[in-house]
Coordinates of C-alpha atoms and ligand atoms in Angstrom, one line a residue:
X18 CA -19.6 -28.2 -19.6
X19 CA -17.9 -27.4 -16.2
X20 CA -15.0 -29.1 -17.1
X21 CA -13.9 -27.2 -19.9
X22 CA -14.3 -24.6 -17.9
X23 CA -11.4 -25.7 -15.8
X24 CA -8.0 -24.9 -15.4
X25 CA -5.6 -27.5 -16.7
X26 CA -2.3 -26.9 -14.0
X27 CA -2.8 -26.7 -10.7
X28 CA 0.0 -24.5 -10.0
X29 CA 2.3 -21.9 -11.4
X30 CA 6.2 -21.6 -10.8
X31 CA 7.4 -17.9 -9.7
X32 CA 10.3 -16.9 -12.0
X33 CA 11.4 -14.7 -8.6
X34 CA 13.7 -11.8 -9.3
X35 CA 16.8 -11.5 -12.2
X36 CA 19.4 -12.0 -9.5
X37 CA 22.7 -14.7 -10.6
X38 CA 23.1 -17.3 -8.4
X39 CA 26.4 -16.3 -6.6
X40 CA 24.0 -13.2 -5.3
X41 CA 21.2 -14.8 -3.7
X42 CA 22.8 -15.3 -0.1
X43 CA 23.6 -11.3 -0.3
X44 CA 19.8 -10.7 -1.6
X45 CA 18.4 -12.7 0.6
X46 CA 20.0 -11.1 3.4
X47 CA 19.0 -8.1 2.6
X48 CA 15.1 -8.0 1.9
X49 CA 15.1 -10.1 5.0
X50 CA 16.1 -7.1 7.3
X51 CA 14.0 -5.1 5.2
X52 CA 11.1 -6.8 5.7
X53 CA 12.0 -7.1 9.4
X54 CA 12.2 -3.1 9.7
X55 CA 9.2 -3.0 7.5
X56 CA 7.2 -5.1 10.2
X57 CA 9.2 -3.7 13.1
X58 CA 8.6 0.0 11.6
X59 CA 5.1 -0.2 11.7
X60 CA 4.3 -2.5 14.2
X61 CA 5.8 0.2 16.5
X62 CA 3.7 3.2 14.5
X63 CA 0.8 1.3 15.2
X64 CA 1.7 0.3 19.0
X65 CA 2.9 3.8 19.7
X66 CA -0.6 5.2 18.5
X67 CA -2.9 3.0 20.4
X68 CA -1.2 3.3 23.9
X69 CA -0.6 7.0 23.6
X70 CA -3.5 9.1 24.3
X71 CA -2.2 12.3 22.4
X72 CA -2.2 10.7 19.6
X73 CA -6.0 9.6 19.3
X74 CA -6.7 11.8 17.0
X75 CA -7.7 11.4 13.1
X76 CA -4.6 12.1 11.4
X77 CA -3.1 9.0 13.6
X78 CA -5.6 6.9 13.7
X79 CA -5.8 6.8 9.8
X80 CA -2.2 7.0 10.1
X81 CA -2.6 3.5 12.0
X82 CA -4.2 2.2 9.2
X83 CA -2.1 3.2 6.2
X84 CA 1.0 1.6 8.3
X85 CA -1.2 -1.7 9.0
X86 CA -2.1 -1.3 5.6
X87 CA 1.3 -1.3 4.3
X88 CA 2.1 -4.1 6.6
X89 CA 0.4 -6.4 5.2
X90 CA 0.6 -5.4 1.8
X91 CA 4.5 -6.3 2.0
X92 CA 3.7 -9.6 4.4
X93 CA 1.9 -10.6 1.5
X94 CA 4.8 -11.2 -1.5
X95 CA 7.9 -11.2 1.3
X96 CA 7.3 -13.9 2.8
X97 CA 7.2 -16.2 0.0
X98 CA 9.5 -14.8 -1.9
X99 CA 11.7 -15.4 1.0
X100 CA 10.8 -18.6 1.1
X101 CA 11.0 -19.5 -2.9
X102 CA 15.0 -18.0 -2.5
X103 CA 15.8 -20.2 0.4
X104 CA 14.1 -22.9 -0.7
X105 CA 14.9 -22.8 -4.3
X106 CA 11.6 -24.4 -4.9
X107 CA 9.6 -21.8 -6.9
X108 CA 6.3 -23.4 -7.5
X109 CA 2.8 -21.5 -6.1
X110 CA -0.4 -23.1 -6.5
X111 CA -3.4 -22.1 -7.8
X112 CA -5.4 -21.5 -4.8
X113 CA -2.2 -19.5 -3.2
X114 CA -1.7 -17.4 -6.6
X115 CA -5.1 -16.3 -6.3
X116 CA -5.0 -15.3 -3.0
X117 CA -2.0 -13.3 -3.2
X118 CA -3.1 -11.2 -5.7
X119 CA -6.5 -11.0 -4.2
X120 CA -4.7 -9.6 -0.9
X121 CA -2.2 -7.1 -2.9
X122 CA -4.9 -5.8 -5.3
X123 CA -6.7 -5.0 -1.6
X124 CA -4.0 -3.4 0.2
X125 CA -2.4 -2.1 -3.1
X126 CA -5.8 0.2 -3.6
X127 CA -6.5 0.2 0.5
X128 CA -3.4 2.6 0.6
X129 CA -4.4 5.3 -2.3
X130 CA -7.6 5.5 -0.4
X131 CA -5.9 6.0 2.9
X132 CA -3.9 8.6 1.6
X133 CA -7.1 10.2 0.5
X134 CA -8.8 9.8 3.3
X135 CA -5.8 11.6 5.2
X136 CA -5.8 14.5 2.5
X137 CA -9.3 15.2 3.7
X138 CA -8.6 15.1 6.9
X139 CA -5.4 17.9 6.2
X140 CA -7.3 19.9 4.3
X141 CA -10.4 20.2 6.5
X142 CA -8.2 20.9 9.3
X143 CA -6.2 23.7 7.5
X144 CA -9.4 25.2 5.8
X145 CA -11.9 24.5 8.4
X146 CA -9.8 24.9 11.6
X147 CA -12.5 26.5 13.3
X148 CA -15.1 23.2 12.9
X149 CA -12.6 20.7 12.5
X150 CA -13.7 18.5 15.9
X151 CA -17.6 19.1 14.7
X152 CA -16.8 17.5 10.6
X153 CA -13.9 15.0 11.4
X154 CA -16.0 13.2 14.2
X155 CA -15.1 9.7 15.1
X156 CA -18.2 8.7 13.6
X157 CA -16.9 9.7 9.9
X158 CA -13.4 8.5 10.7
X159 CA -14.6 5.4 10.9
X160 CA -17.3 5.3 8.4
X161 CA -14.6 6.7 6.0
X162 CA -11.7 3.9 6.7
X163 CA -14.8 1.6 6.9
X164 CA -15.8 2.0 3.3
X165 CA -12.4 2.2 2.5
X166 CA -12.1 -1.6 3.4
X167 CA -14.9 -2.9 2.3
X168 CA -15.1 -0.8 -1.5
X169 CA -11.6 -2.6 -1.7
X170 CA -12.3 -5.6 -0.8
X171 CA -15.1 -6.1 -2.9
X172 CA -13.3 -4.4 -5.9
X173 CA -10.4 -7.1 -5.2
X174 CA -13.2 -10.1 -5.6
X175 CA -14.6 -8.8 -9.0
X176 CA -10.9 -8.6 -10.7
X177 CA -10.2 -11.9 -8.5
X178 CA -13.8 -13.5 -9.7
X179 CA -13.2 -12.3 -13.4
X180 CA -9.2 -14.1 -13.3
X181 CA -10.7 -17.3 -11.6
X182 CA -12.7 -17.9 -14.8
X183 CA -10.3 -18.2 -17.2
X184 CA -8.4 -21.1 -18.2
X185 CA -5.0 -21.7 -18.0
X186 CA -2.9 -23.8 -20.3
X187 CA 0.2 -25.3 -20.5
X188 CA 2.8 -22.3 -19.8
X189 CA 2.6 -21.8 -16.4
X190 CA 5.5 -19.9 -15.7
X191 CA 4.9 -16.5 -13.9
X192 CA 7.7 -13.6 -14.6
X193 CA 7.6 -12.0 -11.6
X194 CA 8.5 -12.4 -8.0
X195 CA 4.1 -12.4 -7.1
X196 CA 1.3 -13.6 -8.4
X197 CA 0.2 -10.1 -10.4
X198 CA -2.5 -9.7 -12.0
X199 CA -0.8 -8.2 -15.3
X200 CA 1.6 -11.5 -15.0
X201 CA -1.5 -14.1 -14.8
X202 CA -3.5 -12.5 -17.4
X203 CA -0.6 -12.9 -19.2
X204 CA -0.7 -16.5 -19.1
X205 CA -4.0 -17.5 -20.3
X206 CA -5.3 -19.1 -23.0
X207 CA -9.2 -17.8 -22.6
X208 CA -10.4 -14.3 -23.7
X209 CA -9.2 -11.9 -21.4
X210 CA -10.2 -9.2 -22.8
X211 CA -13.6 -8.2 -20.6
X212 CA -10.7 -8.5 -17.9
X213 CA -8.5 -6.4 -19.4
X214 CA -11.3 -3.5 -19.8
X215 CA -11.6 -3.6 -16.0
X216 CA -8.2 -3.3 -15.5
X217 CA -7.8 -0.2 -17.4
X218 CA -11.3 1.1 -17.1
X219 CA -12.3 0.6 -13.0
X220 CA -7.9 -0.2 -12.4
X221 CA -7.6 3.3 -13.7
X222 CA -10.5 5.0 -11.8
X223 CA -9.0 3.9 -8.8
X224 CA -5.8 5.2 -8.6
X225 CA -6.6 8.3 -10.8
X226 CA -9.9 9.8 -8.8
X227 CA -8.6 9.4 -5.3
X228 CA -5.1 10.9 -6.9
X229 CA -7.1 13.8 -8.5
X230 CA -8.8 14.6 -5.6
X231 CA -5.7 14.6 -3.3
X232 CA -4.3 17.1 -6.4
X233 CA -7.5 19.1 -5.2
X234 CA -7.4 18.7 -1.4
X235 CA -3.7 20.5 -1.7
X236 CA -4.6 23.6 -4.4
X237 CA -6.8 23.8 -1.4
X238 CA -4.4 23.9 1.5
X239 CA -1.8 26.5 -0.7
X240 CA -4.5 28.5 -1.0
X241 CA -5.3 28.7 2.2
X242 CA -1.6 29.0 3.4
X243 CA -1.0 32.1 1.5
X244 CA -3.5 34.1 3.1
X245 CA -1.6 33.2 6.8
X246 CA 0.8 35.5 7.7
X247 CA 1.9 33.8 10.5
X248 CA 5.2 31.8 10.2
X249 CA 5.0 29.7 13.1
X250 CA 1.4 28.8 11.9
X251 CA 3.0 28.1 8.7
X252 CA 5.6 26.2 10.0
X253 CA 3.2 23.6 11.7
X254 CA 1.1 23.1 8.9
X255 CA 4.5 21.8 6.8
X256 CA 5.0 19.8 9.5
X257 CA 2.2 17.8 9.5
X258 CA 1.5 18.2 5.8
X259 CA 5.4 17.1 5.0
X260 CA 5.4 13.6 5.6
X261 CA 1.7 13.0 4.2
X262 CA 3.0 14.9 1.1
X263 CA 6.3 12.5 0.8
X264 CA 4.6 9.5 1.0
X265 CA 1.9 10.6 -1.5
X266 CA 4.6 11.0 -3.7
X267 CA 6.7 8.0 -2.8
X268 CA 3.5 6.1 -3.6
X269 CA 1.9 7.5 -6.6
X270 CA 5.4 8.5 -7.7
X271 CA 6.4 4.3 -8.3
X272 CA 2.8 3.9 -9.7
X273 CA 3.0 6.4 -12.2
X274 CA 6.0 5.0 -13.0
X275 CA 5.1 1.1 -13.4
X276 CA 1.9 1.7 -15.5
X277 CA 2.2 5.2 -17.3
X278 CA 5.8 5.4 -18.7
X279 CA 6.5 4.8 -22.0
X280 CA 9.0 2.0 -22.2
X281 CA 10.1 1.0 -25.3
X282 CA 11.4 -2.3 -24.8
X283 CA 9.2 -3.0 -22.1
X284 CA 12.1 -4.7 -19.8
X285 CA 11.3 -6.9 -17.1
X286 CA 14.5 -5.6 -15.0
X287 CA 13.1 -2.1 -14.7
X288 CA 9.2 -3.9 -14.5
X289 CA 11.3 -6.2 -11.0
X290 CA 12.7 -2.8 -9.9
X291 CA 9.4 -0.7 -9.5
X292 CA 7.1 -3.6 -8.5
X293 CA 10.3 -4.0 -5.8
X294 CA 9.8 0.0 -4.8
X295 CA 6.0 -0.9 -4.4
X296 CA 5.7 -3.6 -2.3
X297 CA 9.2 -3.5 -0.3
X298 CA 10.2 -0.2 -0.2
X299 CA 7.7 2.1 0.1
X300 CA 5.7 0.6 3.2
X301 CA 9.4 0.4 4.5
X302 CA 9.6 3.8 4.7
X303 CA 6.2 5.2 5.4
X304 CA 7.0 4.8 9.0
X305 CA 10.9 6.4 9.0
X306 CA 8.8 9.3 6.8
X307 CA 6.1 9.9 9.7
X308 CA 8.4 9.4 12.8
X309 CA 11.5 10.8 11.6
X310 CA 9.7 14.2 10.4
X311 CA 7.0 14.5 13.1
X312 CA 7.4 16.1 16.4
X313 CA 4.1 14.4 17.9
X314 CA 5.7 10.7 16.8
X315 CA 8.3 11.6 19.0
X316 CA 7.1 13.1 21.4
X317 CA 4.8 9.7 22.1
X318 CA 7.3 7.8 21.6
X319 CA 9.6 9.1 24.7
X320 CA 6.5 9.2 26.4
X321 CA 5.5 5.8 26.4
X322 CA 9.0 4.6 27.0
X323 CA 9.6 6.7 29.9
X324 CA 6.3 5.8 31.2
X325 CA 7.2 2.2 30.8
X326 CA 10.4 3.0 33.3
X327 CA 8.5 4.1 35.7
X328 CA 6.4 1.6 36.0
X329 CA 8.9 -0.7 35.8
Ligands
NAG8 C1 -8.1 2.9 11.9 O1 -9.2 3.8 11.9 C2 -10.4 3.4 12.7 C3 -11.4 4.8 12.3 O2 -10.3 6.1 12.7 C4 -9.9 3.7 14.2 O3 -11.1 3.3 15.0 C5 -9.1 2.4 13.9 O4 -8.5 1.7 15.2 C6 -7.9 2.4 13.1 N1 -7.6 0.8 12.8 C7 -5.8 0.0 13.1 C8 -5.3 -0.9 12.6 O5 -5.0 1.1 13.3

């Protein structure tokens, strides 16, 4: 009974990226540089927010969580991809593959929850400025962040357990550069109806509901901006909301591009490029969007560096 349910194969082969062999070195260098930029950029943001007490506000605490999540998100896929490109060994064990899939789900969905929490924070700050500190108490912030983490760990566990009961037969080549849940489902030789239903219903809800709530908070924000006549206040609102809105557009733009765009030929190249955008480019750009457009972050960087110099 138990033997029947066991997977027949112990490892998968990741097909990797559709890159010609003569360009492998160039792309290896490019991805390594992108990964290092992601790690460095997000680490700088986290450290800056920890070190500078001016940034100990809900908005920046959420941002440091987002950076942490970005850092983990790209660390789940990139080191393995780089290792595979370098050694030309594309195998990945069954358990590593499921682990990779699990953490990809955790950090991918966490991003949408954190963006929602940040949108709520901006909504309260702009629509109820006088009650902001009493509404966004430290207790509520910790609660919101903790809820997002716990919820995503459980939700991703559900998908992973559902996938773990499937059996896999001869075909063990994953046509992707990481263990994507849909790529794994394609390889399974068991009945995957429940898995597909869960992905469609729960996955849809988890992506669409935060998105709709973000849109609702921005509608409220815009309608309250329209009532303000002071140009300085409006400029301040734009400087704090602009970065968030850019990150939201980047994130949901790629997600919706990946899943909702009707692609006639279902080309793997398009899928790979979009997956690259999600897992590599978005986490890399987020810190830049936040630090380049944001005066507080630039000032904090100067303060932290300046303080360091004096203490030396
Ligand atoms: C995440 O946010 C919580 C609550 O705002 C904060 O206490 C915590 O330090 C943040 N964690 C990280 C890693 O930035």
